XYZ file of C-alpha atoms in Angstrom:
494
model
C -114.265 183.910 110.812
C -114.642 181.597 107.809
C -111.115 182.308 106.575
C -109.742 181.723 110.058
C -111.418 178.301 110.212
C -109.749 177.169 106.980
C -106.294 178.372 108.077
C -105.516 174.987 109.629
C -106.164 173.357 106.253
C -103.868 175.902 104.649
C -101.290 175.189 107.354
C -101.580 171.484 106.523
C -101.128 172.309 102.841
C -98.046 174.342 103.714
C -96.687 171.413 105.756
C -97.355 169.051 102.867
C -95.599 171.355 100.417
C -92.666 171.789 102.786
C -92.272 168.063 103.424
C -93.788 165.989 100.620
C -92.923 168.172 97.626
C -89.277 167.889 98.660
C -89.591 164.176 97.985
C -90.285 164.916 94.321
C -87.193 166.981 93.621
C -85.059 166.430 96.722
C -82.899 163.776 95.095
C -82.398 165.943 92.001
C -81.333 168.918 94.115
C -79.025 166.973 96.427
C -77.280 165.437 93.397
C -76.852 169.010 92.059
C -78.600 168.234 88.778
C -81.279 170.908 89.248
C -81.097 174.173 91.165
C -83.574 174.492 94.005
C -85.288 177.549 92.490
C -85.921 175.770 89.183
C -87.216 172.640 90.910
C -89.462 174.639 93.245
C -90.914 176.639 90.358
C -91.761 173.502 88.390
C -93.269 171.878 91.474
C -95.517 174.860 92.275
C -96.955 175.107 88.760
C -97.705 171.421 88.328
C -99.006 170.886 91.871
C -101.701 173.484 91.158
C -102.543 171.960 87.757
C -102.758 168.441 89.200
C -105.012 169.526 92.058
C -107.424 171.360 89.767
C -107.571 168.785 86.964
C -107.448 165.419 88.733
C -107.949 166.058 92.445
C -111.441 164.668 92.961
C -110.748 160.909 92.924
C -108.728 160.535 96.125
C -110.718 163.301 97.836
C -113.892 161.217 97.596
C -112.311 158.281 99.452
C -111.134 160.521 102.284
C -114.580 162.106 102.510
C -116.211 158.696 102.936
C -113.751 157.781 105.707
C -115.030 160.635 107.854
C -117.876 163.002 106.998
C -116.638 166.039 108.937
C -119.746 168.217 108.633
C -118.926 171.329 110.710
C -116.412 174.003 109.739
C -114.903 174.192 113.236
C -114.546 170.401 113.179
C -112.755 170.542 109.832
C -110.487 173.251 111.232
C -109.594 171.097 114.236
C -108.982 167.925 112.215
C -106.678 169.717 109.784
C -104.911 171.510 112.637
C -104.263 168.251 114.505
C -102.782 166.665 111.382
C -100.650 169.726 110.635
C -99.348 169.986 114.203
C -98.364 166.308 114.327
C -96.585 166.593 110.966
C -94.779 169.783 111.971
C -93.590 168.333 115.284
C -92.142 165.270 113.568
C -90.572 167.353 110.793
C -88.824 169.367 113.502
C -87.367 166.071 114.714
C -85.869 165.550 111.257
C -88.288 162.804 110.196
C -89.847 162.824 106.698
C -93.329 161.895 107.927
C -96.499 161.014 106.049
C -99.201 163.679 105.839
C -101.523 160.919 104.592
C -101.201 159.051 107.872
C -101.609 162.258 109.857
C -104.892 163.272 108.229
C -106.287 159.724 108.444
C -105.384 159.579 112.139
C -107.003 162.975 112.751
C -110.216 161.956 110.936
C -110.470 158.799 113.027
C -109.998 160.995 116.104
C -112.974 163.094 114.954
C -115.043 159.952 114.352
C -114.306 158.727 117.884
C -115.076 162.104 119.483
C -118.391 162.524 117.648
C -119.447 158.841 117.876
C -119.514 158.685 114.065
C -118.758 155.279 112.521
C -115.645 154.775 110.417
C -115.992 153.251 106.961
C -113.771 150.197 107.454
C -113.607 149.465 103.710
C -112.159 152.904 102.942
C -109.800 152.666 105.919
C -108.495 149.271 104.787
C -107.985 150.586 101.240
C -105.934 153.482 102.577
C -103.903 151.434 105.062
C -103.185 148.816 102.393
C -101.618 151.496 100.204
C -99.290 152.399 103.074
C -97.825 148.912 102.616
C -98.223 148.506 98.855
C -96.946 151.915 97.698
C -93.369 151.690 99.081
C -93.073 148.071 97.913
C -94.366 148.999 94.452
C -92.051 152.020 94.255
C -89.128 149.835 95.314
C -89.799 147.393 92.482
C -90.381 150.102 89.862
C -87.217 152.051 90.765
C -85.199 148.822 90.727
C -86.537 148.089 87.224
C -86.088 151.627 85.850
C -82.541 151.910 87.189
C -81.449 148.640 85.604
C -83.111 149.492 82.268
C -81.462 152.939 82.136
C -78.123 151.508 83.225
C -78.292 148.841 80.509
C -79.283 151.424 77.862
C -76.402 153.732 78.809
C -73.852 150.925 78.656
C -75.117 149.578 75.326
C -75.470 152.965 73.607
C -72.005 154.148 74.675
C -73.233 157.727 75.162
C -70.575 160.270 76.114
C -70.531 161.275 79.781
C -71.419 164.902 78.988
C -74.430 163.786 76.937
C -75.549 161.529 79.780
C -75.394 164.535 82.096
C -77.543 166.654 79.756
C -80.124 163.906 79.176
C -80.321 163.210 82.893
C -80.991 166.873 83.695
C -83.809 167.051 81.140
C -85.162 163.746 82.384
C -85.191 164.989 85.972
C -87.069 168.125 84.951
C -89.722 166.055 83.141
C -90.249 163.582 85.974
C -90.276 166.414 88.531
C -93.118 168.025 86.566
C -94.967 164.698 86.281
C -94.383 163.941 89.953
C -95.605 167.375 91.025
C -98.761 166.939 88.944
C -99.389 163.552 90.559
C -98.683 165.022 94.004
C -101.246 167.770 93.484
C -103.849 165.356 92.099
C -103.463 162.807 94.878
C -102.561 164.893 97.904
C -105.038 167.760 97.604
C -107.432 165.345 99.340
C -105.330 165.590 102.491
C -105.413 169.389 102.458
C -109.092 170.123 101.773
C -110.801 166.714 101.965
C -112.157 167.383 105.461
C -113.679 170.680 104.239
C -115.715 169.221 101.357
C -118.911 168.663 103.375
C -118.603 171.949 105.282
C -117.116 174.027 102.432
C -117.415 177.777 103.092
C -117.230 178.570 99.363
C -120.256 178.959 97.110
C -120.440 178.229 93.387
C -119.465 181.204 91.227
C -120.831 181.863 87.720
C -119.179 184.254 85.256
C -120.679 185.364 81.931
C -123.561 182.886 82.395
C -121.495 179.892 81.233
C -118.296 179.752 83.322
C -119.115 177.879 86.531
C -116.468 177.558 89.255
C -117.756 175.270 91.973
C -117.058 175.774 95.658
C -115.098 172.511 95.649
C -112.817 173.740 92.843
C -112.226 176.936 94.799
C -111.183 174.764 97.748
C -108.789 172.834 95.510
C -107.204 176.062 94.275
C -106.730 177.542 97.746
C -105.298 174.253 99.015
C -102.923 173.946 96.062
C -101.669 177.501 96.604
C -100.892 176.691 100.243
C -98.900 173.651 99.092
C -96.986 175.835 96.649
C -96.182 178.268 99.459
C -94.747 175.400 101.507
C -92.527 174.419 98.578
C -91.151 177.934 98.236
C -90.623 178.778 101.895
C -89.490 175.623 103.668
C -88.953 172.557 101.445
C -85.227 173.283 101.007
C -84.787 172.407 104.698
C -86.322 168.926 104.386
C -84.710 167.542 101.230
C -81.597 166.071 102.827
C -82.985 163.010 104.653
C -84.565 161.251 101.660
C -82.186 162.707 99.125
C -78.949 161.595 100.730
C -79.170 159.845 104.094
C -80.963 156.563 103.274
C -78.679 155.848 100.326
C -76.251 158.084 98.447
C -77.811 158.733 95.039
C -76.231 159.440 91.663
C -78.032 161.568 89.042
C -79.279 158.472 87.174
C -80.498 156.808 90.353
C -82.201 160.090 91.294
C -84.060 159.954 87.968
C -85.161 156.381 88.698
C -86.402 157.187 92.221
C -88.433 160.238 91.202
C -89.904 158.365 88.225
C -90.921 155.405 90.384
C -92.504 157.506 93.123
C -94.335 159.652 90.563
C -95.755 156.600 88.793
C -97.002 155.163 92.095
C -98.679 158.449 93.011
C -100.278 158.713 89.567
C -101.591 155.138 89.725
C -103.568 155.876 92.894
C -104.916 159.263 91.761
C -105.844 158.989 88.072
C -109.469 158.188 87.377
C -108.658 157.885 83.666
C -105.971 155.276 84.337
C -108.338 153.357 86.610
C -110.947 153.234 83.831
C -108.333 152.245 81.239
C -107.141 149.335 83.367
C -110.724 148.229 83.919
C -111.638 148.243 80.221
C -108.389 146.386 79.477
C -109.621 143.600 81.745
C -107.207 144.421 84.560
C -108.139 145.091 88.210
C -109.224 148.705 88.791
C -106.954 150.660 91.115
C -108.624 152.259 94.170
C -108.305 156.046 94.133
C -106.913 156.808 97.569
C -104.542 159.429 98.998
C -101.128 157.787 99.273
C -97.915 158.917 100.906
C -95.272 160.309 98.563
C -92.852 160.018 101.486
C -93.403 156.276 101.694
C -93.176 155.940 97.913
C -89.872 157.832 97.843
C -88.422 155.789 100.689
C -89.405 152.629 98.812
C -87.932 153.972 95.561
C -84.622 154.961 97.172
C -84.431 151.563 98.862
C -85.009 149.936 95.454
C -81.943 151.732 94.106
C -79.992 150.486 97.087
C -81.001 146.912 96.282
C -80.147 147.449 92.602
C -76.619 148.339 93.709
C -76.273 145.324 95.946
C -77.929 146.586 99.134
C -74.684 146.894 101.066
C -74.778 150.649 101.525
C -78.406 151.120 102.539
C -78.636 152.998 105.829
C -81.030 150.677 107.658
C -80.764 152.810 110.795
C -82.355 155.753 108.984
C -85.014 153.436 107.520
C -85.848 152.250 111.024
C -86.092 155.832 112.262
C -88.464 156.701 109.417
C -90.599 153.610 110.096
C -90.975 154.670 113.730
C -92.140 158.079 112.527
C -94.758 156.413 110.341
C -96.104 154.457 113.316
C -96.186 157.500 115.570
C -97.833 159.849 113.040
C -101.445 158.512 112.873
C -101.586 157.795 116.596
C -100.273 161.234 117.563
C -102.621 162.946 115.082
C -105.638 161.068 116.496
C -104.723 161.949 120.095
C -104.022 165.602 119.272
C -107.350 165.758 117.417
C -109.303 164.293 120.348
C -107.810 166.777 122.816
C -108.197 169.701 120.405
C -111.843 168.898 119.676
C -112.589 168.892 123.405
C -111.060 172.360 123.847
C -112.593 173.848 120.699
C -116.049 172.614 121.699
C -115.993 173.229 125.449
C -113.559 176.112 125.922
C -114.054 178.107 122.723
C -117.733 177.129 122.406
C -117.474 176.207 118.716
C -119.643 173.576 117.038
C -117.279 170.798 115.892
C -120.084 168.565 114.613
C -123.529 169.259 113.250
C -125.975 166.821 114.875
C -127.660 164.431 112.467
C -131.077 162.987 113.199
C -131.802 159.292 112.722
C -134.971 157.236 112.578
C -135.690 153.521 112.583
C -138.803 152.873 110.513
C -140.165 149.959 108.513
C -138.796 151.415 105.218
C -135.362 151.889 106.849
C -135.379 148.285 108.083
C -136.405 147.081 104.614
C -133.565 149.064 103.006
C -131.046 147.511 105.388
C -132.384 144.004 104.732
C -131.992 144.611 100.996
C -128.362 145.611 101.563
C -127.639 142.430 103.507
C -127.844 143.744 107.080
C -129.753 141.623 109.594
C -132.399 143.721 111.356
C -133.484 141.207 114.001
C -132.014 143.280 116.836
C -132.464 146.672 115.187
C -136.214 146.124 114.843
C -136.421 146.621 118.629
C -135.819 150.338 117.947
C -138.586 150.610 115.352
C -140.547 153.845 115.551
C -137.861 155.740 117.449
C -136.077 158.917 116.358
C -132.675 160.073 117.610
C -131.351 163.617 117.748
C -127.629 163.046 117.206
C -124.906 160.515 116.404
C -123.923 159.790 119.997
C -127.482 159.067 121.133
C -128.117 156.725 118.201
C -124.830 154.866 118.621
C -125.468 154.322 122.339
C -128.858 152.800 121.536
C -127.260 150.478 118.979
C -124.638 149.384 121.492
C -127.343 148.679 124.077
C -128.914 146.095 121.756
C -125.489 144.531 121.089
C -124.879 146.066 117.681
C -121.218 146.997 117.971
C -119.491 145.966 114.735
C -118.174 149.074 112.996
C -119.111 147.889 109.488
C -122.705 147.199 110.546
C -123.028 150.479 112.452
C -121.723 152.379 109.416
C -124.380 150.821 107.150
C -127.135 151.499 109.696
C -126.062 155.137 110.037
C -126.132 155.569 106.253
C -129.653 154.140 105.938
C -131.219 155.732 109.025
C -129.871 159.293 108.879
C -132.391 162.004 108.052
C -130.973 164.533 105.581
C -134.039 166.002 103.830
C -134.175 166.458 100.063
C -136.596 168.272 97.790
C -136.480 167.835 94.016
C -136.718 171.016 91.941
C -137.076 170.587 88.165
C -135.729 174.099 87.544
C -132.626 173.262 89.567
C -132.312 170.017 87.605
C -132.247 171.970 84.335
C -129.579 174.327 85.703
C -127.308 171.810 87.439
C -127.591 168.521 85.517
C -125.325 168.806 82.489
C -126.617 167.018 79.350
C -122.970 166.244 78.601
C -122.852 164.021 81.692
C -126.438 162.934 82.363
C -128.502 161.331 79.614
C -131.670 163.037 78.402
C -133.809 160.286 79.960
C -132.006 160.574 83.302
C -132.648 164.324 83.457
C -136.295 163.961 82.414
C -136.804 161.273 85.057
C -135.440 163.554 87.771
C -137.748 166.352 86.617
C -140.749 164.026 87.077
C -140.048 164.105 90.827
C -140.532 167.886 90.947
C -141.431 169.157 94.415
C -141.313 165.682 95.982
C -139.754 165.483 99.454
C -137.491 162.707 100.743
C -135.974 162.107 104.179
C -133.270 159.673 103.019
C -131.065 159.693 99.930
C -131.793 156.035 99.168
C -135.468 156.955 98.766
C -134.499 159.147 95.800
C -132.547 156.344 94.160
C -135.391 153.872 94.761
C -137.907 156.205 93.065
C -135.639 156.852 90.090
C -134.976 153.128 89.615
C -138.723 152.505 89.423
C -139.191 155.205 86.790
C -136.250 154.529 84.486
C -133.874 151.699 83.569
C -131.089 154.256 83.131
C -131.089 154.873 86.890
C -130.789 151.156 87.693
C -127.540 149.452 88.566
C -126.407 146.617 86.325
C -125.683 143.148 87.785
C -122.739 143.253 90.186
C -120.155 141.560 87.977
C -116.696 142.664 86.908
C -117.783 143.895 83.459
C -120.313 146.306 84.997
C -118.159 147.646 87.829
C -117.082 150.881 86.126
C -120.584 151.611 84.800
C -122.090 151.166 88.270
C -119.332 153.308 89.768
C -120.214 156.113 87.356
C -123.902 155.802 88.247
C -123.012 156.100 91.945
C -121.251 159.386 91.167
C -124.369 160.659 89.442
C -126.481 159.776 92.469
C -124.029 161.561 94.760
C -124.285 164.647 92.569
C -128.078 164.532 92.835
C -127.918 164.223 96.615
C -125.613 167.236 96.804
C -127.792 169.369 94.517
C -131.184 168.631 96.070
C -130.264 168.433 99.744
C -132.236 171.042 101.676
C -129.869 173.578 103.233
C -130.759 175.845 106.135
C -129.678 178.937 104.227
C -131.336 177.960 100.945
């Protein structure tokens, strides 16, 4: 049953491999610089590597957008996204899997009365606008630089052909790595909370987490999509928007790959921060949109006269339809899965409004004047709690999201033995680990209670002032807290 419930995620991965991976090497294949088999082989290898090595950054953002906490719910969300993508692919449109999965998650949020994190949603939607524009500018720049270098160096035409082929192979590998790192979030992101895989330990020192197993399975499904179907989807981007030459193909793939890497690399984000530049949000972006922007940039570099604006308009319509159709399909599918097939699509979460909860919200900047009317009450699920909030005129999504986070009852128990096993001294400081061990056998209803206790006991668990210089340090501390919450959360089967 478990494997059946993750098949929709695998189907989504297959759809992504069939559609989005073609964007990486489609232009190279349609310009006959690389054979399809060679391109597909490179893509498969580096998609898997990218997903395993650098796939966690964008996955976290998608997980915050919608905490799909039941396996049947994850199955339905992934299925809705995959179905919407497949239907539009059949219509000949290179659609965005990113938009499909976001639309499906919002559909789940609506169905289960769970609040949507508006900040994460705005970050993701902003990239839908920024990524094609950025790719357009980068491809325009790369094309003109390469063109200038070729003219000035007076390289023989045969040498240009050889260099271009090698260049296309390198950028296809880089692009496939970036695709795996950024897009694995779309394939398995909705399964993170409800992951059916358990941590595996080999030889007492090799630990393969359940999340890494998810990444591997998802990456393999993407690779299967590349092998079996991507050759049927390479023509639209590779040749219909603008006829590409081998050099322009190199520029488009390079530009799209750079854009994808920018929004998926945690190391690059840290490097930019320490260089005094704005940190890039790690969000799942659309390689389709990046490629369309990159190809359009080449068109502008050549004067813009031969850009097929009709095809661009058709693609834009597909982008508008994708999230809406995915959300609607998800809503209908969730109804049938829950009521016809009698599957649990959401695990109910209990909430309570107490004096400590109200104090926590006040500290985070949320006014509790109206919420205090619910003091002393406990709620059995998301829908019941949201209805009560609406009845006292609390209806702003941002506010509801913060209230849900503070009031939800999750139950944690600290175990010093588990702390020794799970908290790596290579990541946590000695003092941080020792401080956690001091809470041995203490019980907490809310995750913020753990952080409050640790802050009282040790400076190393306290956030630094919220200024630009401390942003990356505080971000790293947040990750450590999230790891603690995951380790010490009381599970029914524990």
